[in-house]
Short mmCIF file of C-alpha atoms and ligand atoms in Angstrom, two decimals:
data_model
loop_
_atom_site.label_atom_id
_atom_site.label_comp_id
_atom_site.label_asym_id
_atom_site.label_seq_id
_atom_site.Cartn_x
_atom_site.Cartn_y
_atom_site.Cartn_z
CA MET E 1 24.80 71.83 30.89
CA ARG E 2 21.99 73.49 28.82
CA MET E 3 23.70 72.38 25.60
CA GLU E 4 23.76 68.69 26.93
CA ARG E 5 20.04 68.86 27.81
CA LEU E 6 19.17 70.17 24.33
CA THR E 7 21.17 67.47 22.72
CA PHE E 8 19.37 64.91 24.93
CA LEU E 9 15.89 66.39 23.91
CA VAL E 10 16.89 66.42 20.24
CA LEU E 11 18.18 62.77 20.48
CA ALA E 12 15.12 61.59 22.46
CA THR E 13 12.72 63.28 19.72
CA ILE E 14 14.69 61.55 16.97
CA VAL E 15 14.45 58.17 18.75
CA GLY E 16 10.68 58.72 19.25
CA LEU E 17 10.16 59.64 15.69
CA LEU E 18 12.10 56.42 14.39
CA SER E 19 10.09 54.14 16.61
CA LEU E 20 6.95 55.68 15.21
CA ILE E 21 8.24 55.03 11.62
CA GLY E 22 9.13 51.39 12.90
CA SER E 23 5.65 50.86 14.15
CA THR E 24 4.06 51.45 10.81
CA GLN E 25 6.26 48.74 9.58
CA ALA E 26 5.05 46.38 12.40
CA GLN E 27 6.10 42.78 12.54
CA LEU E 28 3.97 39.69 13.05
CA LYS E 29 3.90 38.50 16.59
CA LEU E 30 2.57 35.58 18.45
CA GLY E 31 -0.77 36.38 20.10
CA PHE E 32 -1.21 39.67 18.11
CA TYR E 33 -4.91 39.64 19.11
CA ALA E 34 -4.31 39.06 22.84
CA LYS E 35 -5.57 42.52 23.80
CA SER E 36 -7.75 43.37 20.86
CA CYS E 37 -9.73 40.14 20.56
CA PRO E 38 -8.47 37.69 23.33
CA LYS E 39 -10.63 34.84 22.15
CA ALA E 40 -9.92 35.08 18.58
CA GLU E 41 -7.47 32.09 18.19
CA LYS E 42 -9.61 29.87 20.44
CA ILE E 43 -12.63 30.67 18.31
CA VAL E 44 -10.76 29.29 15.26
CA LEU E 45 -9.43 26.22 17.04
CA ASP E 46 -12.99 25.39 18.58
CA PHE E 47 -14.68 25.72 15.15
CA VAL E 48 -11.94 23.45 13.62
CA HIS E 49 -12.27 20.89 16.24
CA GLN E 50 -16.14 20.84 16.02
CA HIS E 51 -16.12 20.63 12.19
CA ILE E 52 -13.11 19.18 10.64
CA HIS E 53 -14.12 15.51 11.44
CA ASN E 54 -17.12 15.95 9.06
CA ALA E 55 -14.57 16.78 6.17
CA PRO E 56 -11.02 15.81 7.20
CA SER E 57 -9.92 16.19 3.55
CA LEU E 58 -10.31 19.93 3.86
CA ALA E 59 -7.06 20.16 5.84
CA ALA E 60 -5.16 19.47 2.43
CA THR E 61 -7.13 22.11 0.63
CA PHE E 62 -6.42 24.70 3.30
CA ILE E 63 -2.78 24.24 3.43
CA ARG E 64 -2.71 24.44 -0.36
CA MET E 65 -4.86 27.47 -0.22
CA HIS E 66 -2.46 29.14 2.32
CA PHE E 67 0.45 28.39 0.01
CA HIS E 68 -1.31 29.94 -3.11
CA ASP E 69 -2.39 32.97 -0.99
CA CYS E 70 1.28 33.68 0.13
CA PHE E 71 2.75 33.08 -3.29
CA VAL E 72 0.60 35.97 -4.74
CA ARG E 73 0.98 39.29 -3.23
CA GLY E 74 1.99 37.79 0.08
CA CYS E 75 -0.13 36.16 2.67
CA ASP E 76 -2.87 38.68 2.35
CA ALA E 77 -6.01 36.63 1.72
CA SER E 78 -6.03 37.86 -1.85
CA VAL E 79 -6.94 34.29 -2.78
CA LEU E 80 -10.29 34.56 -1.00
CA ILE E 81 -11.50 37.61 -3.06
CA ASN E 82 -14.43 36.87 -5.56
CA SER E 83 -14.10 37.98 -9.12
CA THR E 84 -16.28 40.88 -10.08
CA SER E 85 -17.58 42.18 -13.43
CA ASN E 86 -14.47 44.14 -14.09
CA ASN E 87 -11.83 41.85 -12.32
CA GLN E 88 -10.84 38.22 -12.65
CA ALA E 89 -9.58 37.34 -9.28
CA GLU E 90 -7.06 34.80 -8.33
CA LYS E 91 -9.73 32.25 -7.38
CA ASP E 92 -10.62 32.15 -11.13
CA SER E 93 -7.10 31.22 -12.25
CA GLN E 94 -6.05 27.87 -13.57
CA PRO E 95 -4.05 26.84 -10.54
CA ASN E 96 -6.90 27.48 -8.19
CA GLN E 97 -9.53 25.56 -10.03
CA THR E 98 -9.69 22.76 -7.38
CA LEU E 99 -9.55 24.89 -4.29
CA ARG E 100 -12.62 24.53 -2.04
CA GLY E 101 -13.72 25.09 1.58
CA PHE E 102 -14.29 28.80 1.19
CA ASP E 103 -17.56 28.57 3.22
CA PHE E 104 -15.68 26.96 6.11
CA ILE E 105 -13.54 30.09 6.28
CA ASP E 106 -16.41 32.42 5.85
CA ARG E 107 -18.13 30.87 8.85
CA VAL E 108 -15.02 31.15 10.97
CA LYS E 109 -14.69 34.79 10.00
CA SER E 110 -18.34 35.65 10.71
CA LEU E 111 -17.98 34.08 14.34
CA LEU E 112 -14.81 36.52 14.63
CA GLU E 113 -16.95 39.43 13.34
CA ASP E 114 -19.60 38.74 15.97
CA GLU E 115 -16.98 38.71 18.70
CA CYS E 116 -14.86 41.61 17.53
CA PRO E 117 -15.95 43.39 14.48
CA GLY E 118 -13.29 44.51 12.04
CA VAL E 119 -10.41 43.29 14.22
CA VAL E 120 -9.13 39.77 12.89
CA SER E 121 -7.86 39.75 9.26
CA CYS E 122 -8.83 37.09 6.84
CA ALA E 123 -5.19 36.51 6.17
CA ASP E 124 -4.62 35.44 9.77
CA VAL E 125 -7.90 33.40 9.71
CA LEU E 126 -6.63 31.49 6.61
CA SER E 127 -3.12 30.95 8.32
CA LEU E 128 -4.64 29.72 11.57
CA ILE E 129 -7.20 27.45 9.93
CA ALA E 130 -4.46 25.89 7.73
CA ARG E 131 -2.31 25.11 10.85
CA ASP E 132 -5.19 24.05 13.04
CA THR E 133 -6.88 21.70 10.52
CA ILE E 134 -3.50 20.07 9.73
CA VAL E 135 -2.78 19.46 13.44
CA ALA E 136 -6.25 18.28 14.08
CA THR E 137 -5.76 15.58 11.53
CA GLY E 138 -2.50 14.34 12.82
CA GLY E 139 0.02 16.59 11.02
CA PRO E 140 2.66 18.77 12.26
CA TYR E 141 2.26 21.91 14.34
CA TRP E 142 3.89 25.16 13.41
CA GLU E 143 3.75 28.66 14.98
CA VAL E 144 1.50 31.19 13.48
CA PRO E 145 2.44 34.64 14.49
CA THR E 146 -0.40 37.07 13.64
CA GLY E 147 -0.96 40.64 12.71
CA ARG E 148 -1.37 40.11 8.90
CA ARG E 149 -3.65 42.63 7.13
CA ASP E 150 -5.82 41.90 4.08
CA GLY E 151 -4.92 43.02 0.57
CA VAL E 152 -7.44 44.69 -1.62
CA ILE E 153 -6.11 43.41 -4.98
CA SER E 154 -6.57 39.99 -6.38
CA ARG E 155 -5.68 39.13 -10.06
CA SER E 156 -6.02 35.88 -11.92
CA SER E 157 -3.02 36.73 -14.16
CA GLU E 158 -0.68 37.04 -11.16
CA ALA E 159 -1.64 33.69 -9.75
CA LEU E 160 -0.67 32.07 -13.06
CA ASN E 161 2.62 33.84 -13.05
CA ASP E 162 3.49 33.23 -9.28
CA ILE E 163 2.23 29.80 -8.53
CA PRO E 164 4.51 26.97 -9.49
CA PRO E 165 3.00 24.69 -12.25
CA PRO E 166 2.98 20.90 -11.75
CA PHE E 167 5.10 20.73 -14.93
CA GLY E 168 7.78 22.97 -13.69
CA ASN E 169 11.34 21.74 -13.83
CA LEU E 170 13.85 22.37 -10.81
CA SER E 171 15.10 25.64 -12.17
CA THR E 172 11.58 27.05 -12.60
CA LEU E 173 10.60 25.95 -9.03
CA GLN E 174 13.78 27.31 -7.60
CA ARG E 175 13.13 30.68 -9.34
CA LEU E 176 9.47 30.84 -8.18
CA PHE E 177 10.40 29.94 -4.60
CA ALA E 178 13.35 32.36 -4.70
CA ASN E 179 10.92 35.20 -5.67
CA GLN E 180 9.23 34.58 -2.25
CA GLY E 181 12.47 34.46 -0.32
CA LEU E 182 12.34 30.65 -0.08
CA ASP E 183 15.27 28.32 -0.88
CA LEU E 184 15.73 24.77 -2.11
CA LYS E 185 15.48 23.43 1.37
CA ASP E 186 12.08 25.13 1.71
CA LEU E 187 11.02 23.77 -1.60
CA VAL E 188 11.83 20.24 -0.59
CA LEU E 189 10.16 20.51 2.85
CA LEU E 190 6.97 22.37 1.70
CA SER E 191 6.51 19.92 -1.15
CA GLY E 192 6.31 17.35 1.61
CA ALA E 193 2.76 18.53 1.99
CA HIS E 194 1.91 16.42 -0.94
CA THR E 195 1.93 13.50 1.53
CA ILE E 196 -1.85 14.37 1.92
CA GLY E 197 -4.47 15.15 -0.43
CA ILE E 198 -5.42 14.34 -3.98
CA ALA E 199 -4.78 15.54 -7.49
CA HIS E 200 -6.89 15.48 -10.72
CA CYS E 201 -5.49 13.53 -13.65
CA GLN E 202 -5.41 16.75 -15.63
CA SER E 203 -2.65 17.91 -13.37
CA PHE E 204 -0.41 15.30 -14.68
CA SER E 205 -1.91 13.38 -17.63
CA ASN E 206 0.64 14.75 -20.15
CA ARG E 207 3.18 12.61 -18.34
CA LEU E 208 1.04 9.53 -19.11
CA TYR E 209 -0.05 10.19 -22.62
CA ASN E 210 1.73 12.86 -24.54
CA PHE E 211 4.94 13.96 -22.78
CA THR E 212 6.89 15.45 -25.77
CA GLY E 213 3.95 15.78 -28.00
CA VAL E 214 4.52 12.36 -29.79
CA GLY E 215 2.20 10.23 -27.67
CA ASP E 216 4.86 9.22 -25.39
CA GLN E 217 5.14 8.75 -21.55
CA ASP E 218 7.40 10.59 -19.18
CA PRO E 219 10.43 8.36 -18.76
CA SER E 220 11.07 9.86 -15.27
CA LEU E 221 7.81 8.23 -13.96
CA ASP E 222 7.92 4.61 -12.91
CA PRO E 223 6.38 2.80 -15.88
CA ARG E 224 4.48 0.35 -13.68
CA TYR E 225 2.86 3.24 -11.76
CA ALA E 226 2.09 4.88 -15.04
CA ALA E 227 0.34 1.70 -16.47
CA ASN E 228 -1.61 1.41 -13.29
CA LEU E 229 -2.81 5.19 -13.56
CA LYS E 230 -3.73 4.53 -17.14
CA ALA E 231 -5.70 1.41 -16.39
CA ASN E 232 -7.69 2.88 -13.52
CA LYS E 233 -8.13 6.47 -12.59
CA CYS E 234 -6.75 8.19 -15.66
CA ARG E 235 -8.09 6.06 -18.52
CA THR E 236 -7.87 8.64 -21.24
CA PRO E 237 -5.96 11.77 -21.75
CA THR E 238 -8.98 13.75 -20.80
CA ALA E 239 -10.23 11.79 -17.81
CA ASN E 240 -10.22 13.94 -14.69
CA ASN E 241 -10.75 11.75 -11.64
CA LYS E 242 -9.04 12.35 -8.35
CA VAL E 243 -6.08 10.40 -7.63
CA GLU E 244 -4.42 10.08 -4.08
CA MET E 245 -0.97 11.71 -4.36
CA ASP E 246 0.52 9.52 -1.64
CA PRO E 247 -1.52 6.16 -2.36
CA GLY E 248 -2.65 4.33 0.80
CA SER E 249 -1.75 7.19 3.13
CA ARG E 250 -3.42 10.37 1.66
CA ASN E 251 -4.77 11.26 5.10
CA THR E 252 -1.53 10.52 6.98
CA PHE E 253 1.11 13.29 7.28
CA ASP E 254 4.24 11.02 6.99
CA LEU E 255 7.50 10.35 5.08
CA SER E 256 5.91 8.26 2.37
CA TYR E 257 5.79 11.12 -0.08
CA TYR E 258 9.59 11.24 -0.04
CA SER E 259 10.07 7.47 -0.33
CA LEU E 260 7.58 7.58 -3.38
CA LEU E 261 10.00 10.21 -5.03
CA LEU E 262 12.93 7.84 -4.79
CA LYS E 263 10.76 5.12 -6.40
CA ARG E 264 9.98 7.60 -9.31
CA ARG E 265 6.43 7.68 -8.15
CA GLY E 266 5.99 11.35 -7.48
CA LEU E 267 2.85 12.41 -9.40
CA PHE E 268 3.98 15.70 -10.83
CA GLU E 269 7.03 16.67 -12.82
CA SER E 270 7.54 19.12 -10.05
CA ASP E 271 7.67 16.24 -7.50
CA ALA E 272 10.09 14.28 -9.79
CA ALA E 273 12.13 17.43 -10.16
CA LEU E 274 13.25 17.31 -6.52
CA THR E 275 15.32 14.07 -7.43
CA THR E 276 17.03 15.76 -10.49
CA ASP E 277 19.47 17.94 -8.47
CA ALA E 278 22.15 16.84 -6.10
CA THR E 279 21.20 19.32 -3.35
CA THR E 280 17.36 18.43 -3.34
CA LEU E 281 18.04 14.83 -3.72
CA GLY E 282 20.37 14.81 -0.76
CA LEU E 283 17.68 16.48 1.36
CA VAL E 284 14.98 13.97 0.25
CA GLN E 285 17.42 11.08 1.03
CA LYS E 286 18.05 12.47 4.34
CA LEU E 287 14.33 13.14 5.28
CA VAL E 288 13.46 9.65 4.22
CA GLU E 289 15.81 8.23 6.87
CA GLY E 290 13.70 9.98 9.56
CA PRO E 291 12.76 10.19 12.36
CA ILE E 292 9.57 11.82 11.35
CA GLU E 293 10.18 14.38 14.16
CA GLU E 294 12.88 15.86 12.26
CA PHE E 295 10.71 16.36 9.18
CA PHE E 296 8.05 17.83 11.32
CA ALA E 297 10.29 20.20 12.99
CA GLU E 298 11.94 21.38 9.58
CA PHE E 299 8.51 21.51 7.86
CA ALA E 300 7.29 23.70 10.68
CA ALA E 301 10.18 26.19 10.17
CA SER E 302 9.50 26.44 6.54
CA MET E 303 5.77 26.93 7.02
CA GLU E 304 6.43 29.83 9.50
CA LYS E 305 8.72 31.35 6.80
CA MET E 306 6.17 30.88 4.15
CA GLY E 307 3.44 32.40 6.40
CA ARG E 308 5.66 35.62 6.63
CA ILE E 309 5.94 36.13 2.91
CA LYS E 310 5.34 39.81 1.93
CA VAL E 311 2.74 40.32 4.78
CA LYS E 312 1.07 43.60 5.12
CA THR E 313 1.03 44.88 8.61
CA GLY E 314 0.46 48.01 10.75
CA THR E 315 -1.57 50.37 8.60
CA GLU E 316 -1.20 48.60 5.26
CA GLY E 317 -4.24 47.01 3.56
CA GLU E 318 -7.35 46.64 5.65
CA ILE E 319 -9.33 44.24 7.87
CA ARG E 320 -11.89 42.78 5.39
CA ARG E 321 -15.31 42.40 6.94
CA LYS E 322 -16.10 39.51 4.48
CA CYS E 323 -13.30 37.47 3.11
CA ALA E 324 -14.70 37.31 -0.40
CA VAL E 325 -15.23 41.06 -0.93
CA VAL E 326 -12.87 44.04 -0.20
CA ASN E 327 -14.43 46.67 2.10
CA ASN E 328 -16.30 49.59 0.39
CA SER E 329 -16.79 47.68 -2.87
C1 HEM H 1 6.44 22.95 -5.38
C2 HEM H 1 5.35 23.42 -6.24
C3 HEM H 1 4.19 22.94 -6.12
C4 HEM H 1 3.39 22.52 -7.20
C5 HEM H 1 3.85 22.44 -8.55
C6 HEM H 1 2.21 21.98 -6.67
C7 HEM H 1 1.08 21.58 -7.48
C8 HEM H 1 -0.04 20.99 -7.02
C9 HEM H 1 -1.08 20.49 -7.88
C10 HEM H 1 -1.10 20.47 -9.42
C11 HEM H 1 -2.07 19.94 -7.08
C12 HEM H 1 -3.35 19.17 -7.48
C13 HEM H 1 -4.42 20.07 -7.87
C14 HEM H 1 -5.56 19.19 -8.33
O1 HEM H 1 -5.15 18.54 -9.42
O2 HEM H 1 -6.63 19.20 -7.87
C15 HEM H 1 -1.61 20.07 -5.74
C16 HEM H 1 -2.22 19.57 -4.70
C17 HEM H 1 -1.85 19.83 -3.36
N1 HEM H 1 -0.77 20.79 -2.97
FE1 HEM H 1 0.77 21.43 -4.21
N2 HEM H 1 2.08 22.14 -5.33
C18 HEM H 1 3.35 22.63 -4.98
C19 HEM H 1 3.65 22.95 -3.63
C20 HEM H 1 2.79 22.79 -2.55
C21 HEM H 1 3.07 23.41 -1.23
C22 HEM H 1 4.20 24.37 -0.84
C23 HEM H 1 1.96 23.02 -0.39
C24 HEM H 1 1.73 23.36 1.07
C25 HEM H 1 2.62 23.73 1.81
C26 HEM H 1 1.21 22.19 -1.22
C27 HEM H 1 0.09 21.54 -0.79
C28 HEM H 1 -0.77 20.69 -1.58
C29 HEM H 1 -1.83 19.90 -1.06
C30 HEM H 1 -2.04 19.54 0.31
C31 HEM H 1 -2.55 19.30 -2.20
C32 HEM H 1 -3.82 18.42 -2.17
C33 HEM H 1 -4.96 19.38 -2.29
C34 HEM H 1 -6.31 18.64 -2.01
O3 HEM H 1 -6.49 17.49 -1.59
O4 HEM H 1 -7.40 19.15 -2.24
N3 HEM H 1 1.58 22.07 -2.55
N4 HEM H 1 -0.35 20.77 -5.72
C1 NAG H 2 13.05 24.54 -17.26
O1 NAG H 2 11.84 25.05 -17.80
C2 NAG H 2 12.02 26.30 -18.41
C3 NAG H 2 10.62 26.83 -18.67
O2 NAG H 2 9.92 25.76 -19.34
C4 NAG H 2 13.01 26.28 -19.62
O3 NAG H 2 13.12 27.45 -20.07
C5 NAG H 2 14.37 25.60 -19.08
O4 NAG H 2 15.15 25.54 -20.17
C6 NAG H 2 14.22 24.35 -18.36
N1 NAG H 2 15.51 24.04 -17.68
C7 NAG H 2 16.11 22.97 -17.81
C8 NAG H 2 17.33 22.78 -16.99
O5 NAG H 2 15.54 21.89 -18.37
C1 NAG H 3 0.10 15.39 -28.51
O1 NAG H 3 0.49 16.63 -28.63
C2 NAG H 3 0.74 17.07 -29.88
C3 NAG H 3 1.51 18.36 -29.90
O2 NAG H 3 1.07 19.26 -28.97
C4 NAG H 3 -0.57 17.19 -30.54
O3 NAG H 3 -0.45 17.64 -31.88
C5 NAG H 3 -1.33 15.86 -30.47
O4 NAG H 3 -2.62 15.91 -31.01
C6 NAG H 3 -1.32 15.25 -29.09
N1 NAG H 3 -1.82 14.00 -29.12
C7 NAG H 3 -2.76 13.58 -28.32
C8 NAG H 3 -3.17 12.12 -28.25
O5 NAG H 3 -3.39 14.32 -27.43
C1 NAG H 4 -18.31 34.89 -3.50
O1 NAG H 4 -18.56 33.83 -4.62
C2 NAG H 4 -19.28 32.67 -4.12
C3 NAG H 4 -19.21 31.71 -5.38
O2 NAG H 4 -19.97 32.32 -6.49
C4 NAG H 4 -20.68 32.99 -3.58
O3 NAG H 4 -21.22 31.78 -3.12
C5 NAG H 4 -20.55 33.83 -2.38
O4 NAG H 4 -21.61 34.28 -1.95
C6 NAG H 4 -19.70 35.11 -2.80
N1 NAG H 4 -19.42 36.02 -1.51
C7 NAG H 4 -19.83 37.19 -1.44
C8 NAG H 4 -19.50 37.84 -0.17
O5 NAG H 4 -20.30 37.94 -2.45
C1 NAG H 5 -12.78 27.67 -6.59
C2 NAG H 5 -12.82 28.42 -7.79
O1 NAG H 5 -13.09 29.58 -7.71
N1 NAG H 5 -12.43 27.78 -8.89
C3 NAG H 5 -12.16 28.49 -10.17
C4 NAG H 5 -10.95 28.50 -10.73
O2 NAG H 5 -10.78 29.02 -11.97
C5 NAG H 5 -11.57 28.39 -12.92
C6 NAG H 5 -11.35 29.14 -14.28
O3 NAG H 5 -9.96 28.80 -14.68
C7 NAG H 5 -13.06 28.43 -12.51
O4 NAG H 5 -13.82 27.65 -13.55
C8 NAG H 5 -13.27 27.76 -11.16
O5 NAG H 5 -14.61 27.92 -10.69
#
C-alpha cells in the first residue's frame, strides 16, 4: 500500500514537471489574449475598419510584410526593427526596399500599449493586421492563433538569404520554402497573394531587357505582354515605375493571377516558375477551374501554416514596447 502511494507520488511529480517543461514550449492558440487583454483583437480590427479605406493598397504590403517576417527567424516581428549604428536590420535589406505602412502598425501597437502595457506582441499585431486588412478589402479569411513573442535580432543579411528572390527558379523556391517547413502546395497557394498589389519594374526588368546578358528577353514571358511593358511602364532598363501584378484586378483577391500564369503573363520568374514543374502546374490548373471558395479555403490553411513558422512562445523573446526597437536598447 505504502509502496503504491509512493510510486503514485513520484509519478505525479514527474507528470507535473513534464507539464511545466511543456508550458515553456507553449503553442499558439486562438484567443491567447482573452484573459490578459480581452479587447486586443477588437482594437486591431476596429482600427483596420476605421483606417484601411484611406489606403486599401496597404493590405498588400501587410500580407507581404508578414511573409517577409515569418521567413526570417520565424514570425517574430524582426522585420519591424529599425537599423542602428552597429546593426543593419532586415528592413534595410534589398527585398524589403518597398515595404511600407510601418506607421500604421505603430499606431495600432500604441493603442494596445495604452490598453494593456507590455502584453500584446508586435509579431501578433502584424499577423492580425495582415489578416484583418485582407479581409476588410474583400480577400480570404484565415485563423490567426496568437501568443507569438517578439525577437530581439534582425539582420539584413538573413533577409537576403531567406526571402525568395523574384528571379528564383522552381528548385530555389522549393528549397527556400522547405527551409520554413512549407511544401510545393504552399508555394503555389501563397504565391496567389500576387493577385493583389504592385511591383516595381526593377523587380523584373531583366526579363525585358537583358535576360541572359546579351540584351535579350525572357522567352517564358508572353512577348506581347513584354512589349506592352516596354512601351509603357518599364520604358528603359532602369525605369522603376509601379506595375500592377494582376492588371485590371490589383485590388481584387481572385483567381486571375493563376490564369495569367497559364498565359505566360506572370510578372516574375518566380511566378513563371510555377508552370515549369508538373506538380505545381497541376495545382495551378486545378485552382484556375475554381470555385474561388476552394482557393480561399486552401490559401487560408497555408497562411495559418506560414503564421506558425518558428514562432517564439512562452518565455522566449520579449514583448516589445515599440515595434521598431528592442526593449532595453
Ligand atoms: C514565392 C516567392 C515570392 C517571391 C519571389 C516574391 C517576390 C515579390 C516581389 C519582388 C514583389 C514586388 C516588390 C516591388 O517591386 O515593389 C512582390 C510583391 C508582393 N508580394 Fe511577393 N513574392 C513571393 C511570395 C509572396 C508571398 C508568399 C506573399 C504573401 C502571402 C506575397 C505577397 C506579395 C504582395 C501582396 C505583393 C504586393 C506588395 C505591394 O503592393 O506593396 N509574395 N513579391
Ligand atoms: C536554379 O537556380 C539555382 C541558383 O541560381 C541554380 O544553381 C540551379 O542550377 C537552377 N536550377 C535549375 C533546374 O535551373
Ligand atoms: C547586359 O548584361 C551584360 C552582362 O551582365 C552587361 O555586360 C551588359 O552591359 C548588359 N546590357 C544592358 C543593356 O544592360
Ligand atoms: C524607426 O525608423 C523610422 C524611419 O527612419 C523612424 O521614423 C521611426 O521614428 C523609428 N522608430 C523608432 C522607435 O526609433
Ligand atoms: C522600408 C525600408 O526600410 N526600406 C529600406 C530597404 O532597404 C534599402 C537598402 O537596401 C533602403 O534604402 C530602404 O529604405
